[in-house]
mmCIF file of C-alpha atoms and ligand atoms in Angstrom:
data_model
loop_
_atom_site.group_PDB
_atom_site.id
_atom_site.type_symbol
_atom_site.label_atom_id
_atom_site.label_comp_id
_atom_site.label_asym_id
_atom_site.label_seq_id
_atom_site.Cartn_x
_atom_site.Cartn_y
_atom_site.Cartn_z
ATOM 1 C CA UNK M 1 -220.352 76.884 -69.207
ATOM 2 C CA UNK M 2 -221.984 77.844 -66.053
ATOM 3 C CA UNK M 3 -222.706 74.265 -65.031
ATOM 4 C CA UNK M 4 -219.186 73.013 -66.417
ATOM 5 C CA UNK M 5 -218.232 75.774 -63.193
ATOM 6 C CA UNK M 6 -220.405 74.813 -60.559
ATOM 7 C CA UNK M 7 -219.766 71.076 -61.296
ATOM 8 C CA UNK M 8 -215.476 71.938 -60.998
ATOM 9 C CA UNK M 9 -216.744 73.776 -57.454
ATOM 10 C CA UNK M 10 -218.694 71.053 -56.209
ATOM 11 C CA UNK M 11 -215.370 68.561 -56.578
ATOM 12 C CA UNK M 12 -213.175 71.132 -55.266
ATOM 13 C CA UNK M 13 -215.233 71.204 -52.120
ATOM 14 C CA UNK M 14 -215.299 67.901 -52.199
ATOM 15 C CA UNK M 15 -212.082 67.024 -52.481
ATOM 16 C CA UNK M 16 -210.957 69.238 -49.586
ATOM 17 C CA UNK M 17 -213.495 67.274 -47.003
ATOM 18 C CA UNK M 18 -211.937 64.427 -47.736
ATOM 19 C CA UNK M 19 -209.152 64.594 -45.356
ATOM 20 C CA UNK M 20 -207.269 60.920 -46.956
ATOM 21 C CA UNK M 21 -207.065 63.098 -50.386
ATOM 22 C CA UNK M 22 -204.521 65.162 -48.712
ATOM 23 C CA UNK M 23 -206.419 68.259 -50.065
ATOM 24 C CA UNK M 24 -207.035 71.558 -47.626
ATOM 25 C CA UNK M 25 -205.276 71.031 -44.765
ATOM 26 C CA UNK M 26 -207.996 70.746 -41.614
ATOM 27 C CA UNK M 27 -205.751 71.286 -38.580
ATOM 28 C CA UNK M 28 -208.291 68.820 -36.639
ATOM 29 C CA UNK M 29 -208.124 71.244 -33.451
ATOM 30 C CA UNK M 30 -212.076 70.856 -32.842
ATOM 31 C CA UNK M 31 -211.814 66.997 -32.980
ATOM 32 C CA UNK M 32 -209.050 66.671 -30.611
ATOM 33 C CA UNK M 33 -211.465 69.339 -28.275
ATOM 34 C CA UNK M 34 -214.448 67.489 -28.994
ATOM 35 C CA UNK M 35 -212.175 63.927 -28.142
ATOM 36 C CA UNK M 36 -211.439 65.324 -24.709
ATOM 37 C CA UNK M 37 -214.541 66.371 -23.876
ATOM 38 C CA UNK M 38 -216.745 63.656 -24.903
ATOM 39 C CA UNK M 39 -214.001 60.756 -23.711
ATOM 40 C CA UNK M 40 -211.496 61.752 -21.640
ATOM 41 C CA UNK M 41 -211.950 65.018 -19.050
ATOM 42 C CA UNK M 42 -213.343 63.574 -15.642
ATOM 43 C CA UNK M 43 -215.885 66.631 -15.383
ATOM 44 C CA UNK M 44 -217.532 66.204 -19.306
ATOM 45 C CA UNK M 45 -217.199 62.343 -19.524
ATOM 46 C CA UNK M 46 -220.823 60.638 -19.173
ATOM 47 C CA UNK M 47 -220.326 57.280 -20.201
ATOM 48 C CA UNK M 48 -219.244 55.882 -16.393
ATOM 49 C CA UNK M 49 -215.882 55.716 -17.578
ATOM 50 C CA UNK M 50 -213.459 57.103 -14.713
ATOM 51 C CA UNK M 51 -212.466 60.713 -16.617
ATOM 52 C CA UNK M 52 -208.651 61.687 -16.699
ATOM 53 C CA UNK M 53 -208.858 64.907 -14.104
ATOM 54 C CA UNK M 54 -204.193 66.158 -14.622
ATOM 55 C CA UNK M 55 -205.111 69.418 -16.371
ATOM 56 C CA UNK M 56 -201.522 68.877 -18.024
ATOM 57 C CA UNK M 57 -202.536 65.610 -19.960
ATOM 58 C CA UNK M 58 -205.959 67.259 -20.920
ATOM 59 C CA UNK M 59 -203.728 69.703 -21.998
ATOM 60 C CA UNK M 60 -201.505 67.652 -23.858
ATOM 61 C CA UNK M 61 -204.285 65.578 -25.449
ATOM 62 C CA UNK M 62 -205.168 68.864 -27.015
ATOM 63 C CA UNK M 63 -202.567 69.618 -28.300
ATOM 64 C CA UNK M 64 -200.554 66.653 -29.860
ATOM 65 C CA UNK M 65 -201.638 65.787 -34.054
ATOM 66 C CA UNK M 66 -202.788 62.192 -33.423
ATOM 67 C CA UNK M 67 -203.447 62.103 -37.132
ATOM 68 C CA UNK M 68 -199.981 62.225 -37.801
ATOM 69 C CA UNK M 69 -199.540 59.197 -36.339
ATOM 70 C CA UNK M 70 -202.204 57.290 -37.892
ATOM 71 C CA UNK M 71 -201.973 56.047 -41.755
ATOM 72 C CA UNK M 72 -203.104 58.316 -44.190
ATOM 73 C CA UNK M 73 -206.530 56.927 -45.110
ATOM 74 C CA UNK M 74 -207.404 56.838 -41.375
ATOM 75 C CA UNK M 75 -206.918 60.133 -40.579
ATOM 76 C CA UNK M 76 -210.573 61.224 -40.487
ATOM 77 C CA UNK M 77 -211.007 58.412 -37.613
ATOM 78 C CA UNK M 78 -207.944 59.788 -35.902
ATOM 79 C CA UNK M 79 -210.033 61.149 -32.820
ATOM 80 C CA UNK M 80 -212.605 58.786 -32.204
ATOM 81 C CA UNK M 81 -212.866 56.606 -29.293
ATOM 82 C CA UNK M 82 -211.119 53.484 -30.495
ATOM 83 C CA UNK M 83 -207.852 52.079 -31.193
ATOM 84 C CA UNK M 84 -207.175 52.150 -34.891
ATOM 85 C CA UNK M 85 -204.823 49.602 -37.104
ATOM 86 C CA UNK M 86 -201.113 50.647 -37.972
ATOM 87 C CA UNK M 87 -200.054 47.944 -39.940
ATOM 88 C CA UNK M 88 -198.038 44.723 -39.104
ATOM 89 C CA UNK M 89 -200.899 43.971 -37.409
ATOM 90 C CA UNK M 90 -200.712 46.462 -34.734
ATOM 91 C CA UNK M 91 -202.884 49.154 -33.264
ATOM 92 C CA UNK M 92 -202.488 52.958 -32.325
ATOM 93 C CA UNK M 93 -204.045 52.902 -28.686
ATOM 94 C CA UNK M 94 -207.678 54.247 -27.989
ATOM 95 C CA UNK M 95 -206.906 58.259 -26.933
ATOM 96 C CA UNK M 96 -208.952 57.764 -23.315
ATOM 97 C CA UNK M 97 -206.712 54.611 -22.546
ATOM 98 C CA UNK M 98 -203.344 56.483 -23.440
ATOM 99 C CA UNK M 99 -204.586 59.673 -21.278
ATOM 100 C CA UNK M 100 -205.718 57.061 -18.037
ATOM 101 C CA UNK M 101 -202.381 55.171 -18.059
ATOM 102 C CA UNK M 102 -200.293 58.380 -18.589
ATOM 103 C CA UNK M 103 -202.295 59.527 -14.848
ATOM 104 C CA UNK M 104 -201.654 56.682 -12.983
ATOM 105 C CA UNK M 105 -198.036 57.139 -13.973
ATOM 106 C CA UNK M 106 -198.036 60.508 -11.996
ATOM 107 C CA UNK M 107 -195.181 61.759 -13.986
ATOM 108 C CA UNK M 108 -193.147 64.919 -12.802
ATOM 109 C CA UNK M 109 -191.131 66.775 -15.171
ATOM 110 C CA UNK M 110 -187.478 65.691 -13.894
ATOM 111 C CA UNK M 111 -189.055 62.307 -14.515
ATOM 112 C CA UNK M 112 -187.193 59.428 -17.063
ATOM 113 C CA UNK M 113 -189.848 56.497 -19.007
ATOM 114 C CA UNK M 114 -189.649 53.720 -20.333
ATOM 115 C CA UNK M 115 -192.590 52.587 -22.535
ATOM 116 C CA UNK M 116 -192.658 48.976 -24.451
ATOM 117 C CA UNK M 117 -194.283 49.228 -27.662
ATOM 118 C CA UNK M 118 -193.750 52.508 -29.298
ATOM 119 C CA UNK M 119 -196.153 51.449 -31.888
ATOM 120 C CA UNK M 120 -196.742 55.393 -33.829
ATOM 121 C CA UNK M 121 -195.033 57.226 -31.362
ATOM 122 C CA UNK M 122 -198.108 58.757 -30.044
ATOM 123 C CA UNK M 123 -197.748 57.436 -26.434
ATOM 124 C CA UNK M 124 -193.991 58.226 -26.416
ATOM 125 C CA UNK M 125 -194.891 61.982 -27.731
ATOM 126 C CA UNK M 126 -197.622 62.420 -24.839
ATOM 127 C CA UNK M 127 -195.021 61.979 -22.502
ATOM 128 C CA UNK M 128 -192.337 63.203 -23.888
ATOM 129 C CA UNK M 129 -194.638 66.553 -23.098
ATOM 130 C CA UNK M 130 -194.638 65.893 -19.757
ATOM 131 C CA UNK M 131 -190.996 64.731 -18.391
ATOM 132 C CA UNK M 132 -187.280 64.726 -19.350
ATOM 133 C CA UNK M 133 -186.695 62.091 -21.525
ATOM 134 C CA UNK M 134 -188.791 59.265 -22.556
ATOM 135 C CA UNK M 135 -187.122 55.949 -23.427
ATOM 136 C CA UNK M 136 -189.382 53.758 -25.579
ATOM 137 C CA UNK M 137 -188.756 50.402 -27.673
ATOM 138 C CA UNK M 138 -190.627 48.642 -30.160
ATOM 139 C CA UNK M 139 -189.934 44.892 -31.453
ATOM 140 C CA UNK M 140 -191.113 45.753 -35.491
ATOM 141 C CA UNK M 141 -188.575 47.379 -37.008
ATOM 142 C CA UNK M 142 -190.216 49.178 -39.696
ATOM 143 C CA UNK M 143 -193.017 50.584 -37.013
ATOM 144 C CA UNK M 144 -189.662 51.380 -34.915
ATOM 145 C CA UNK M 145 -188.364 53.389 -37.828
ATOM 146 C CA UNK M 146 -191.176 54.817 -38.742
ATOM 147 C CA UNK M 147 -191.834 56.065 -35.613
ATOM 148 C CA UNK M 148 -188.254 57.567 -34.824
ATOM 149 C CA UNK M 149 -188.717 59.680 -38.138
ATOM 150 C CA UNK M 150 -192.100 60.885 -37.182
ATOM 151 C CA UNK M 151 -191.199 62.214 -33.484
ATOM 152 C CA UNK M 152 -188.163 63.745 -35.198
ATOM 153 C CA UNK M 153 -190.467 65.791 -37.276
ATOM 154 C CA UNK M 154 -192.605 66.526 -35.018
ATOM 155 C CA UNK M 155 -189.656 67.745 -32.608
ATOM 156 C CA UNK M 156 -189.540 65.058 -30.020
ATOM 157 C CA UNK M 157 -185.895 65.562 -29.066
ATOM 158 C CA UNK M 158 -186.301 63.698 -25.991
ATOM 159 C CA UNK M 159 -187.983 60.900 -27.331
ATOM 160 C CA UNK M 160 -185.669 58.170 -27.889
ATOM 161 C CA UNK M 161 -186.619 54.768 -29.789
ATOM 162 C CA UNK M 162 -184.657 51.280 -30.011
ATOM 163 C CA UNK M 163 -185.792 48.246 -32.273
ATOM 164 C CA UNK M 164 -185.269 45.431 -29.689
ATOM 165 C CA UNK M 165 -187.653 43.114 -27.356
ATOM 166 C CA UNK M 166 -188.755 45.124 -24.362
ATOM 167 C CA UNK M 167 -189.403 42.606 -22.209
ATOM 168 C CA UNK M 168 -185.953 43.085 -21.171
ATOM 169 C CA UNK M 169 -186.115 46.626 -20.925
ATOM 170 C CA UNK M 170 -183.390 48.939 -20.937
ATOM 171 C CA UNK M 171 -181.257 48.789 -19.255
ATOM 172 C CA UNK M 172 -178.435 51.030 -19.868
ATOM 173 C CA UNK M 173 -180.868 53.717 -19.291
ATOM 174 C CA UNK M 174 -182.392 52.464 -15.766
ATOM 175 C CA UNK M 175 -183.747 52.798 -13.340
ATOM 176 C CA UNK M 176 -186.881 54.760 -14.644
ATOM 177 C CA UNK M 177 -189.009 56.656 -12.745
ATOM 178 C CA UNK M 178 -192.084 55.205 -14.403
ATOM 179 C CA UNK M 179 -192.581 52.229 -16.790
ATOM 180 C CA UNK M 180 -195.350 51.838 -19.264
ATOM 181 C CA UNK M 181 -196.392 48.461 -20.963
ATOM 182 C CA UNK M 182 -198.386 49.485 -24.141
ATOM 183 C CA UNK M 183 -198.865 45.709 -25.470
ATOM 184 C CA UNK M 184 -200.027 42.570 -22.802
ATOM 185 C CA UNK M 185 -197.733 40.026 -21.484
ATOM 186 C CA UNK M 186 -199.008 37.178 -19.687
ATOM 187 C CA UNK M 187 -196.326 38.282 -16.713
ATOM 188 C CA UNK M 188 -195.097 41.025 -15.333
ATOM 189 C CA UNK M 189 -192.213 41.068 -16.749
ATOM 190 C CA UNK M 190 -189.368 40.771 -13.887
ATOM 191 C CA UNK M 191 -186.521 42.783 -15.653
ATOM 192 C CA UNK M 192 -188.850 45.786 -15.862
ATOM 193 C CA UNK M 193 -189.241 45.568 -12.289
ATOM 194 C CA UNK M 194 -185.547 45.486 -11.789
ATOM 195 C CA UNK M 195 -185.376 48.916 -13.643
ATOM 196 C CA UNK M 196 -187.940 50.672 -11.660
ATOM 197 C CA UNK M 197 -186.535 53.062 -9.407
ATOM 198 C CA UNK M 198 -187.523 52.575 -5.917
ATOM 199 C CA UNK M 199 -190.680 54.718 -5.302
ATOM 200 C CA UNK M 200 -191.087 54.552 -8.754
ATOM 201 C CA UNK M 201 -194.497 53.143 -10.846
ATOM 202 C CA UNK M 202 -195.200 51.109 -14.016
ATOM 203 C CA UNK M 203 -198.338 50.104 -15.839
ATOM 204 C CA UNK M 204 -199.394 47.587 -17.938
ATOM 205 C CA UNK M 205 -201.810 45.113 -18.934
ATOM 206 C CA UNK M 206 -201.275 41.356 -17.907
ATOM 207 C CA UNK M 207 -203.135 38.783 -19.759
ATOM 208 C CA UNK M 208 -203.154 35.929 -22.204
ATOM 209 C CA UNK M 209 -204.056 36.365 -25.714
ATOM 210 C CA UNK M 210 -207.219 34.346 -24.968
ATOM 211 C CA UNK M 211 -207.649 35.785 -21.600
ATOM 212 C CA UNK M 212 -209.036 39.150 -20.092
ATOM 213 C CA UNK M 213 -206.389 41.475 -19.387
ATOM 214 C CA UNK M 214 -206.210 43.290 -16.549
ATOM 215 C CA UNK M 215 -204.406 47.106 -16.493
ATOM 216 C CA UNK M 216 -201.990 46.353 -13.624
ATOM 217 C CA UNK M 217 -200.329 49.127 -11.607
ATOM 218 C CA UNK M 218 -197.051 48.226 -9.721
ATOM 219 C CA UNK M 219 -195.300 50.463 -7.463
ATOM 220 C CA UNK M 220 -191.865 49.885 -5.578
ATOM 221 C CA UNK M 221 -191.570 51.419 -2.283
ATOM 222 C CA UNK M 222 -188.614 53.426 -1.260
ATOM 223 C CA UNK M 223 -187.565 50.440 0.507
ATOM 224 C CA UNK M 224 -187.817 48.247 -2.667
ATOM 225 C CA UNK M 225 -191.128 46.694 -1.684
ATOM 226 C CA UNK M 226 -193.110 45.551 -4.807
ATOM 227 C CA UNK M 227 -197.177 46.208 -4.441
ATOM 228 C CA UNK M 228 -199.297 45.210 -7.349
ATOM 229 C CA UNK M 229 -203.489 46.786 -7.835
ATOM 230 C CA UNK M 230 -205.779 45.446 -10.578
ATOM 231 C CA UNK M 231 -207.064 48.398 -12.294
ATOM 232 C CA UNK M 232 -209.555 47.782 -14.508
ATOM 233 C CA UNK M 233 -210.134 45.396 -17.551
ATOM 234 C CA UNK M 234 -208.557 46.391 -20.340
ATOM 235 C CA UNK M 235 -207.879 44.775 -24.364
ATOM 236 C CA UNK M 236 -204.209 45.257 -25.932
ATOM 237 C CA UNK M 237 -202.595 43.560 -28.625
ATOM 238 C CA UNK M 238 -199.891 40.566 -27.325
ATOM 239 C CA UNK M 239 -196.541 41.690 -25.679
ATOM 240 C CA UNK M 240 -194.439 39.155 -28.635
ATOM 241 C CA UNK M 241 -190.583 38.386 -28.647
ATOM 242 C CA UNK M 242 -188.731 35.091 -27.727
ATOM 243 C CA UNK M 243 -188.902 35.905 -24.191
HETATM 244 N N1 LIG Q 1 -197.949 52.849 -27.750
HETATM 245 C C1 LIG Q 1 -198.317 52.652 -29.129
HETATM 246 C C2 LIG Q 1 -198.776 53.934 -29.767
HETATM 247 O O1 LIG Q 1 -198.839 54.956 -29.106
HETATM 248 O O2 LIG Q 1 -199.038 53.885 -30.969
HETATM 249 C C3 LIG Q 1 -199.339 51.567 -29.333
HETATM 250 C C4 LIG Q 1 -198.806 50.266 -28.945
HETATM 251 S S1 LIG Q 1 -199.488 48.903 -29.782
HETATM 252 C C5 LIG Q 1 -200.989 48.693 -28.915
HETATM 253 C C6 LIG Q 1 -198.382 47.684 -29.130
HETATM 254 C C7 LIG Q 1 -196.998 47.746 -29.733
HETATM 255 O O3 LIG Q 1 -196.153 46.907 -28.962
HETATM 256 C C8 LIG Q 1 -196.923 47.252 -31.155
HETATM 257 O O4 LIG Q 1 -196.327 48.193 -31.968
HETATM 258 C C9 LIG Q 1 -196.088 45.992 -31.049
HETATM 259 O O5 LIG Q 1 -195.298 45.716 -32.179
HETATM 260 C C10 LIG Q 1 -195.246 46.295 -29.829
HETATM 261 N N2 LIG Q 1 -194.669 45.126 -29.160
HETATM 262 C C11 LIG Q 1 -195.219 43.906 -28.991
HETATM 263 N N3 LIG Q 1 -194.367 43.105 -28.332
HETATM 264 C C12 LIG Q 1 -193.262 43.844 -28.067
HETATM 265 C C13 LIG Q 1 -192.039 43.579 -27.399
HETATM 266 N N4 LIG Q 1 -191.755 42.379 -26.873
HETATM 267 N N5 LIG Q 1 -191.132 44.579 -27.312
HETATM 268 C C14 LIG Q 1 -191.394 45.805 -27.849
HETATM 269 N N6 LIG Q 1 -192.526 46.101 -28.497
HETATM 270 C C15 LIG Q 1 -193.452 45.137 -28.599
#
């Protein structure tokens, strides 16, 4: 009887550190600390990575579930420091590269995004933190879905997702304050450049799927002047679509 007891204790233990099970629900706040600290905050980072230093995205990184957005049985990976797989062949983003491009974005609150490749959502929900309204399309239609449902119940209302190919953009939305790419194309894209407000900035990584990318920031003056910097070398999945 008494071992009949202790064995039933040992599996209910068990079972709740085992996150996929679904069983005791672990609210993964010390993960998401020990993510920023260890990969993302400029002053904790050791690695020679250059750290994120907006105390509002530190903040947000904090803050936002990222295992919510991640399949089931990879929940328990949900804060390391990697991209992880979504289905359809697709990837969540790695958290430091979602925090970096969300800087050089230098968003304001009035602000309005666009992002290509909602993906989970995540991206879309980190700055839908930070500005007004956050435009964001995605070219799978069941990750689209999917996604929509999940910022809904996580109470994104300005979060707003379209199944389409962003290469175009959005236009009925434009011009954005800030653009950001979150799958490569081999181009910038010119009608994503056409949205961008003037004095406005988008990111994204240009490549070939064979190629190394490079994270590319492009600004437009106030006088409509288009300036292009190579930011570092990054790998993302291929921007697709019959463009
Ligand atoms: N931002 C996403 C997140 O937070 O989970 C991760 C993006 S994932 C690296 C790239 C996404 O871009 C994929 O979901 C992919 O289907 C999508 N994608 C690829 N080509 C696209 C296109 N032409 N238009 C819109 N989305 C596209």
């Amino acid at each position: 009887m008494k071992s009949s007891a202790f064995i039933l204790a040992a599996l209910l233990i068990l079972l709740m550190t085992i996150p996929e099970l679904g069983v005791g629900d672990r609210d993964y706040a010390a993960d998401r600390e020990f993510m920023v600290k260890t990969q993302i905050d400029w002053r904790t980072v050791t690695d020679g990575r250059i750290g994120v230093k907006d105390q509002q995205i530190l903040e947000v990184m904090r803050r936002i579930p990222r295992h919510e957005f991640v399949p089931d049985k990879r929940k328990s990976q949900a804060y390391f420091d990697s991209p992880l797989p979504i289905g359809y062949d697709q990837t969540i983003s790695q958290p430091y590269i979602v925090a970096y491009m969300t800087e050089l974005l230098k968003l304001q609150k009035t602000h309005k995004v666009l992002e290509v490749g909602t993906g989970s959502g995540y991206q879309a929900a980190v700055l839908a933190e930070l500005v007004n309204h956050v435009y964001t399309i995605e070219i799978i239609k069941e990750l689209g879905e999917d996604a929509t449902k999940r910022l809904k119940r996580l109470g994104y209302k300005n979060a707003t997702v379209k199944i389409a190919d962003g290469y175009f953009g959005w236009k009925e939305h434009a011009p954005y304050d800030a653009i950001i790419v979150t799958a490569a194309p081999d181009h910038i894209p010119p009608p994503l450049v056409q949205q961008l407000k003037p004095g406005g900035v988008m990111c994204t990584p240009v490549g070939g799927r064979f190629q190394i990318q490079n994270l590319t920031l492009i600004s437009k003056t106030a006088d409509g002047v288009i300036k292009t910097k190579q930011v570092m070398p990054v790998r993302f999945v291929p921007l697709t679509g019959k463009h």
